[in-house]
Amino acid sequence: MNILVTGGTGYIGSHTCIALIDAGYSVVVADNLSNSKRETIENIKYITGQDIPFYEIDVTDKQAVECIFRKHKLNGVIHFAGLKAVGESIKKPSTYYENNIISTLVLAKACLKFGINQFVFSSSATVYGENEVPFVETMDLLPTTNPYGETKSICERILKDIAQANPSFSVSLLRYFNPVGAHESGLIGEIPNGPPNNLMPYITQVAIGKQGKLKIFGNDYPTIDGTGIRDYVHVMDLAEGHVAALTSKREGVQIYNLGTGQGTSVLQLVRAFEESTGIKISYEMVDCRPGDIAACYADVQKARRELGWVAKRDLKTMCRDAWRFERNYDQVLK
Ligand code: WQD
């Protein structure tokens, strides 16, 4: 089985390539390298011992996409390629809408044209908006607070409509909670573009000395210790969730939360990192970040029941692997 992975050199895409190859699939990668590095492909090849056809293209480019579909006999597409910085999306909404929506349309239409029936879309828990936790797949979606989040809701809608009109086209919409950690080899992981926006890479950069103090955004949320609660999930667990969605071969539109089902506060994550690595993280409390919600964690029963997928790696492993990659990247890979 041959799977096209768009955004396959990005954070979640690269780990998913490894999980797919581990499960016996072969992969073709398309990525414009706008927020990732070419060396990642070499590292995936090194880890898996497999050759991987790589195309440096923009998946909004219909001709370039169709060229890949013509050249390779594909059995499915996993679409990760997209812009993902929440703050940037507020400053450049048209770029976000254009890029994330057109790419999804181009790929879905290419699937229909070439008779490819399996499509997996990289969605986000952000589509739930400020719903009550835990978030369940059957909930009505609430508006998100930024264009990035809206692109995810809109693409979900587009894919549902296309699947409804084309009964042989099966779509899995995977709603990720907060992916963290790295492959245990320490060779691939998250490489933020500039100072990190997300918590775990910020913590690892404080630990290595690239950043001063961690700023904790808000300490008076109605949570266990006043700091925000999230559902951190190891990126390799998440990657394996994609394999489970593909192999389940369910028909129609399937929506799955990919998280652990456990809420962790910012302070709890800081403590887990300190315990796992022995490194002290200095921090200060600052105002809330606009658009943040108090708590976000998954109801994970559906993925467990229908895909047989559960997140296996604990918080300590997430911290250990994130830290191993940070150190390795700084000292060896950069
Ligand atoms: C987690 C917690 C912050 C940084 C975002 C997007 C989402 C998805 C993942 C991606 C929150 C707190 C953070 C810091 C802090 N998108 N925090 N200091 O906001 O849950 O999700 O990234 O591609 O769509 O919204 O993740 O890691 O930014 O924040 O205190 O320097 O850490 O307030 O409570 P978030 P995050």
PDB file of C-alpha atoms in Angstrom, residues 119-261:
ATOM      1  CA  PHE A 119      -8.216  10.415   2.569  1.00  0.00           C
ATOM      2  CA  VAL A 120      -6.976  11.280   6.050  1.00  0.00           C
ATOM      3  CA  PHE A 121      -7.112  14.927   7.122  1.00  0.00           C
ATOM      4  CA  SER A 122      -5.050  16.567   9.789  1.00  0.00           C
ATOM      5  CA  SER A 123      -7.630  18.449  11.846  1.00  0.00           C
ATOM      6  CA  SER A 124      -7.398  19.941  15.292  1.00  0.00           C
ATOM      7  CA  ALA A 125      -9.183  20.051  18.631  1.00  0.00           C
ATOM      8  CA  THR A 126      -9.369  23.778  17.988  1.00  0.00           C
ATOM      9  CA  VAL A 127     -12.550  23.113  15.933  1.00  0.00           C
ATOM     10  CA  TYR A 128     -14.463  22.473  19.192  1.00  0.00           C
ATOM     11  CA  GLY A 129     -13.996  26.102  20.265  1.00  0.00           C
ATOM     12  CA  GLU A 130     -14.898  26.790  23.881  1.00  0.00           C
ATOM     13  CA  ASN A 131     -17.062  23.691  24.386  1.00  0.00           C
ATOM     14  CA  GLU A 132     -17.364  21.807  27.642  1.00  0.00           C
ATOM     15  CA  VAL A 133     -14.626  19.283  28.355  1.00  0.00           C
ATOM     16  CA  PRO A 134     -14.086  16.520  27.544  1.00  0.00           C
ATOM     17  CA  PHE A 135     -14.604  17.198  23.855  1.00  0.00           C
ATOM     18  CA  VAL A 136     -16.641  14.485  22.103  1.00  0.00           C
ATOM     19  CA  GLU A 137     -16.765  13.984  18.333  1.00  0.00           C
ATOM     20  CA  THR A 138     -20.557  14.384  18.287  1.00  0.00           C
ATOM     21  CA  MET A 139     -20.504  17.913  19.763  1.00  0.00           C
ATOM     22  CA  ASP A 140     -21.598  20.864  17.658  1.00  0.00           C
ATOM     23  CA  LEU A 141     -18.516  22.808  16.677  1.00  0.00           C
ATOM     24  CA  LEU A 142     -18.206  26.333  18.043  1.00  0.00           C
ATOM     25  CA  PRO A 143     -16.442  29.199  16.277  1.00  0.00           C
ATOM     26  CA  THR A 144     -12.687  29.239  16.785  1.00  0.00           C
ATOM     27  CA  THR A 145     -10.859  32.432  17.711  1.00  0.00           C
ATOM     28  CA  ASN A 146      -8.540  32.635  14.705  1.00  0.00           C
ATOM     29  CA  PRO A 147      -8.304  32.035  10.932  1.00  0.00           C
ATOM     30  CA  TYR A 148      -6.040  28.982  11.412  1.00  0.00           C
ATOM     31  CA  GLY A 149      -8.779  27.261  13.423  1.00  0.00           C
ATOM     32  CA  GLU A 150     -11.420  28.308  10.900  1.00  0.00           C
ATOM     33  CA  THR A 151      -9.440  26.726   8.060  1.00  0.00           C
ATOM     34  CA  LYS A 152      -9.625  23.405   9.924  1.00  0.00           C
ATOM     35  CA  SER A 153     -13.410  23.674  10.416  1.00  0.00           C
ATOM     36  CA  ILE A 154     -13.930  24.720   6.790  1.00  0.00           C
ATOM     37  CA  CYS A 155     -11.771  21.884   5.418  1.00  0.00           C
ATOM     38  CA  GLU A 156     -13.658  19.377   7.570  1.00  0.00           C
ATOM     39  CA  ARG A 157     -16.908  20.672   6.071  1.00  0.00           C
ATOM     40  CA  ILE A 158     -15.572  20.572   2.505  1.00  0.00           C
ATOM     41  CA  LEU A 159     -14.372  16.980   2.906  1.00  0.00           C
ATOM     42  CA  LYS A 160     -17.669  15.880   4.471  1.00  0.00           C
ATOM     43  CA  ASP A 161     -19.594  17.364   1.537  1.00  0.00           C
ATOM     44  CA  ILE A 162     -17.297  15.752  -1.026  1.00  0.00           C
ATOM     45  CA  ALA A 163     -17.577  12.376   0.698  1.00  0.00           C
ATOM     46  CA  GLN A 164     -21.345  12.660   0.821  1.00  0.00           C
ATOM     47  CA  ALA A 165     -21.526  13.321  -2.894  1.00  0.00           C
ATOM     48  CA  ASN A 166     -19.013  10.521  -3.661  1.00  0.00           C
ATOM     49  CA  PRO A 167     -19.913   7.464  -1.589  1.00  0.00           C
ATOM     50  CA  SER A 168     -16.763   5.543  -2.518  1.00  0.00           C
ATOM     51  CA  PHE A 169     -14.540   8.362  -1.132  1.00  0.00           C
ATOM     52  CA  SER A 170     -13.721   7.680   2.540  1.00  0.00           C
ATOM     53  CA  VAL A 171     -12.477  10.442   4.795  1.00  0.00           C
ATOM     54  CA  SER A 172     -10.999  10.317   8.293  1.00  0.00           C
ATOM     55  CA  LEU A 173     -10.958  13.658  10.098  1.00  0.00           C
ATOM     56  CA  LEU A 174      -8.428  13.352  12.894  1.00  0.00           C
ATOM     57  CA  ARG A 175      -8.701  15.993  15.585  1.00  0.00           C
ATOM     58  CA  TYR A 176      -5.371  16.338  17.323  1.00  0.00           C
ATOM     59  CA  PHE A 177      -5.012  17.566  20.848  1.00  0.00           C
ATOM     60  CA  ASN A 178      -1.521  18.837  21.814  1.00  0.00           C
ATOM     61  CA  PRO A 179       1.221  16.832  20.083  1.00  0.00           C
ATOM     62  CA  VAL A 180       4.567  16.862  21.883  1.00  0.00           C
ATOM     63  CA  GLY A 181       7.721  14.735  22.097  1.00  0.00           C
ATOM     64  CA  ALA A 182       9.815  13.273  19.308  1.00  0.00           C
ATOM     65  CA  HIS A 183      10.871   9.976  17.764  1.00  0.00           C
ATOM     66  CA  GLU A 184      12.907   8.014  20.266  1.00  0.00           C
ATOM     67  CA  SER A 185      15.959   8.042  17.990  1.00  0.00           C
ATOM     68  CA  GLY A 186      16.288  11.775  18.707  1.00  0.00           C
ATOM     69  CA  LEU A 187      16.768  12.330  14.960  1.00  0.00           C
ATOM     70  CA  ILE A 188      13.439  13.909  14.117  1.00  0.00           C
ATOM     71  CA  GLY A 189      11.244  16.172  16.190  1.00  0.00           C
ATOM     72  CA  GLU A 190       9.682  19.600  16.283  1.00  0.00           C
ATOM     73  CA  ILE A 191      11.805  22.389  14.812  1.00  0.00           C
ATOM     74  CA  PRO A 192      10.100  25.713  15.590  1.00  0.00           C
ATOM     75  CA  ASN A 193      10.541  28.567  13.166  1.00  0.00           C
ATOM     76  CA  GLY A 194      11.818  31.339  15.484  1.00  0.00           C
ATOM     77  CA  PRO A 195      10.854  31.508  19.166  1.00  0.00           C
ATOM     78  CA  PRO A 196       8.332  28.741  19.868  1.00  0.00           C
ATOM     79  CA  ASN A 197       4.654  29.563  20.346  1.00  0.00           C
ATOM     80  CA  ASN A 198       3.836  26.198  21.886  1.00  0.00           C
ATOM     81  CA  LEU A 199       4.552  25.165  25.433  1.00  0.00           C
ATOM     82  CA  MET A 200       6.745  22.043  25.148  1.00  0.00           C
ATOM     83  CA  PRO A 201       9.274  23.453  22.642  1.00  0.00           C
ATOM     84  CA  TYR A 202       9.433  26.605  24.759  1.00  0.00           C
ATOM     85  CA  ILE A 203      10.224  24.512  27.844  1.00  0.00           C
ATOM     86  CA  THR A 204      12.981  22.564  26.040  1.00  0.00           C
ATOM     87  CA  GLN A 205      14.481  25.839  24.760  1.00  0.00           C
ATOM     88  CA  VAL A 206      14.495  27.262  28.291  1.00  0.00           C
ATOM     89  CA  ALA A 207      16.178  24.038  29.439  1.00  0.00           C
ATOM     90  CA  ILE A 208      18.928  24.330  26.829  1.00  0.00           C
ATOM     91  CA  GLY A 209      19.391  28.060  27.419  1.00  0.00           C
ATOM     92  CA  LYS A 210      17.991  29.414  24.135  1.00  0.00           C
ATOM     93  CA  GLN A 211      15.190  31.195  25.997  1.00  0.00           C
ATOM     94  CA  GLY A 212      15.260  32.896  29.392  1.00  0.00           C
ATOM     95  CA  LYS A 213      12.244  32.276  31.593  1.00  0.00           C
ATOM     96  CA  LEU A 214       9.097  30.469  30.542  1.00  0.00           C
ATOM     97  CA  LYS A 215       6.151  32.859  30.604  1.00  0.00           C
ATOM     98  CA  ILE A 216       3.075  31.084  31.924  1.00  0.00           C
ATOM     99  CA  PHE A 217       0.041  32.644  30.284  1.00  0.00           C
ATOM    100  CA  GLY A 218      -2.516  33.086  33.055  1.00  0.00           C
ATOM    101  CA  ASN A 219      -2.778  31.662  36.578  1.00  0.00           C
ATOM    102  CA  ASP A 220      -6.389  32.352  37.439  1.00  0.00           C
ATOM    103  CA  TYR A 221      -8.218  29.961  35.143  1.00  0.00           C
ATOM    104  CA  PRO A 222     -10.811  27.796  36.924  1.00  0.00           C
ATOM    105  CA  THR A 223      -8.427  24.810  36.915  1.00  0.00           C
ATOM    106  CA  ILE A 224      -6.569  22.747  39.509  1.00  0.00           C
ATOM    107  CA  ASP A 225      -3.746  25.317  39.898  1.00  0.00           C
ATOM    108  CA  GLY A 226      -5.040  28.258  37.864  1.00  0.00           C
ATOM    109  CA  THR A 227      -2.981  27.453  34.741  1.00  0.00           C
ATOM    110  CA  GLY A 228      -4.407  26.186  31.441  1.00  0.00           C
ATOM    111  CA  ILE A 229      -5.236  22.511  30.992  1.00  0.00           C
ATOM    112  CA  ARG A 230      -4.372  20.648  27.782  1.00  0.00           C
ATOM    113  CA  ASP A 231      -4.281  17.056  26.545  1.00  0.00           C
ATOM    114  CA  TYR A 232      -0.630  16.438  25.591  1.00  0.00           C
ATOM    115  CA  VAL A 233      -0.157  13.426  23.331  1.00  0.00           C
ATOM    116  CA  HIS A 234       3.131  11.875  22.198  1.00  0.00           C
ATOM    117  CA  VAL A 235       3.684  12.546  18.506  1.00  0.00           C
ATOM    118  CA  MET A 236       4.486   8.853  17.848  1.00  0.00           C
ATOM    119  CA  ASP A 237       1.156   7.841  19.419  1.00  0.00           C
ATOM    120  CA  LEU A 238      -0.507  10.411  17.185  1.00  0.00           C
ATOM    121  CA  ALA A 239       1.378   9.047  14.173  1.00  0.00           C
ATOM    122  CA  GLU A 240       0.178   5.529  14.998  1.00  0.00           C
ATOM    123  CA  GLY A 241      -3.386   6.902  15.149  1.00  0.00           C
ATOM    124  CA  HIS A 242      -3.079   7.725  11.434  1.00  0.00           C
ATOM    125  CA  VAL A 243      -2.034   4.184  10.641  1.00  0.00           C
ATOM    126  CA  ALA A 244      -5.010   2.898  12.647  1.00  0.00           C
ATOM    127  CA  ALA A 245      -7.380   5.195  10.723  1.00  0.00           C
ATOM    128  CA  LEU A 246      -5.999   4.025   7.372  1.00  0.00           C
ATOM    129  CA  THR A 247      -6.050   0.330   8.185  1.00  0.00           C
ATOM    130  CA  SER A 248      -9.564   0.453   9.636  1.00  0.00           C
ATOM    131  CA  LYS A 249     -10.843   1.105   6.076  1.00  0.00           C
ATOM    132  CA  ARG A 250     -14.165   2.410   7.354  1.00  0.00           C
ATOM    133  CA  GLU A 251     -16.436   3.898   4.763  1.00  0.00           C
ATOM    134  CA  GLY A 252     -17.863   7.418   4.633  1.00  0.00           C
ATOM    135  CA  VAL A 253     -16.748  10.168   6.971  1.00  0.00           C
ATOM    136  CA  GLN A 254     -15.181   9.189  10.271  1.00  0.00           C
ATOM    137  CA  ILE A 255     -14.160  11.683  12.919  1.00  0.00           C
ATOM    138  CA  TYR A 256     -11.737  10.766  15.704  1.00  0.00           C
ATOM    139  CA  ASN A 257     -10.178  12.622  18.588  1.00  0.00           C
ATOM    140  CA  LEU A 258      -6.514  11.756  18.969  1.00  0.00           C
ATOM    141  CA  GLY A 259      -5.496  12.571  22.521  1.00  0.00           C
ATOM    142  CA  THR A 260      -4.848  10.757  25.789  1.00  0.00           C
ATOM    143  CA  GLY A 261      -8.053  11.840  27.519  1.00  0.00           C
TER     144      GLY A 261
END
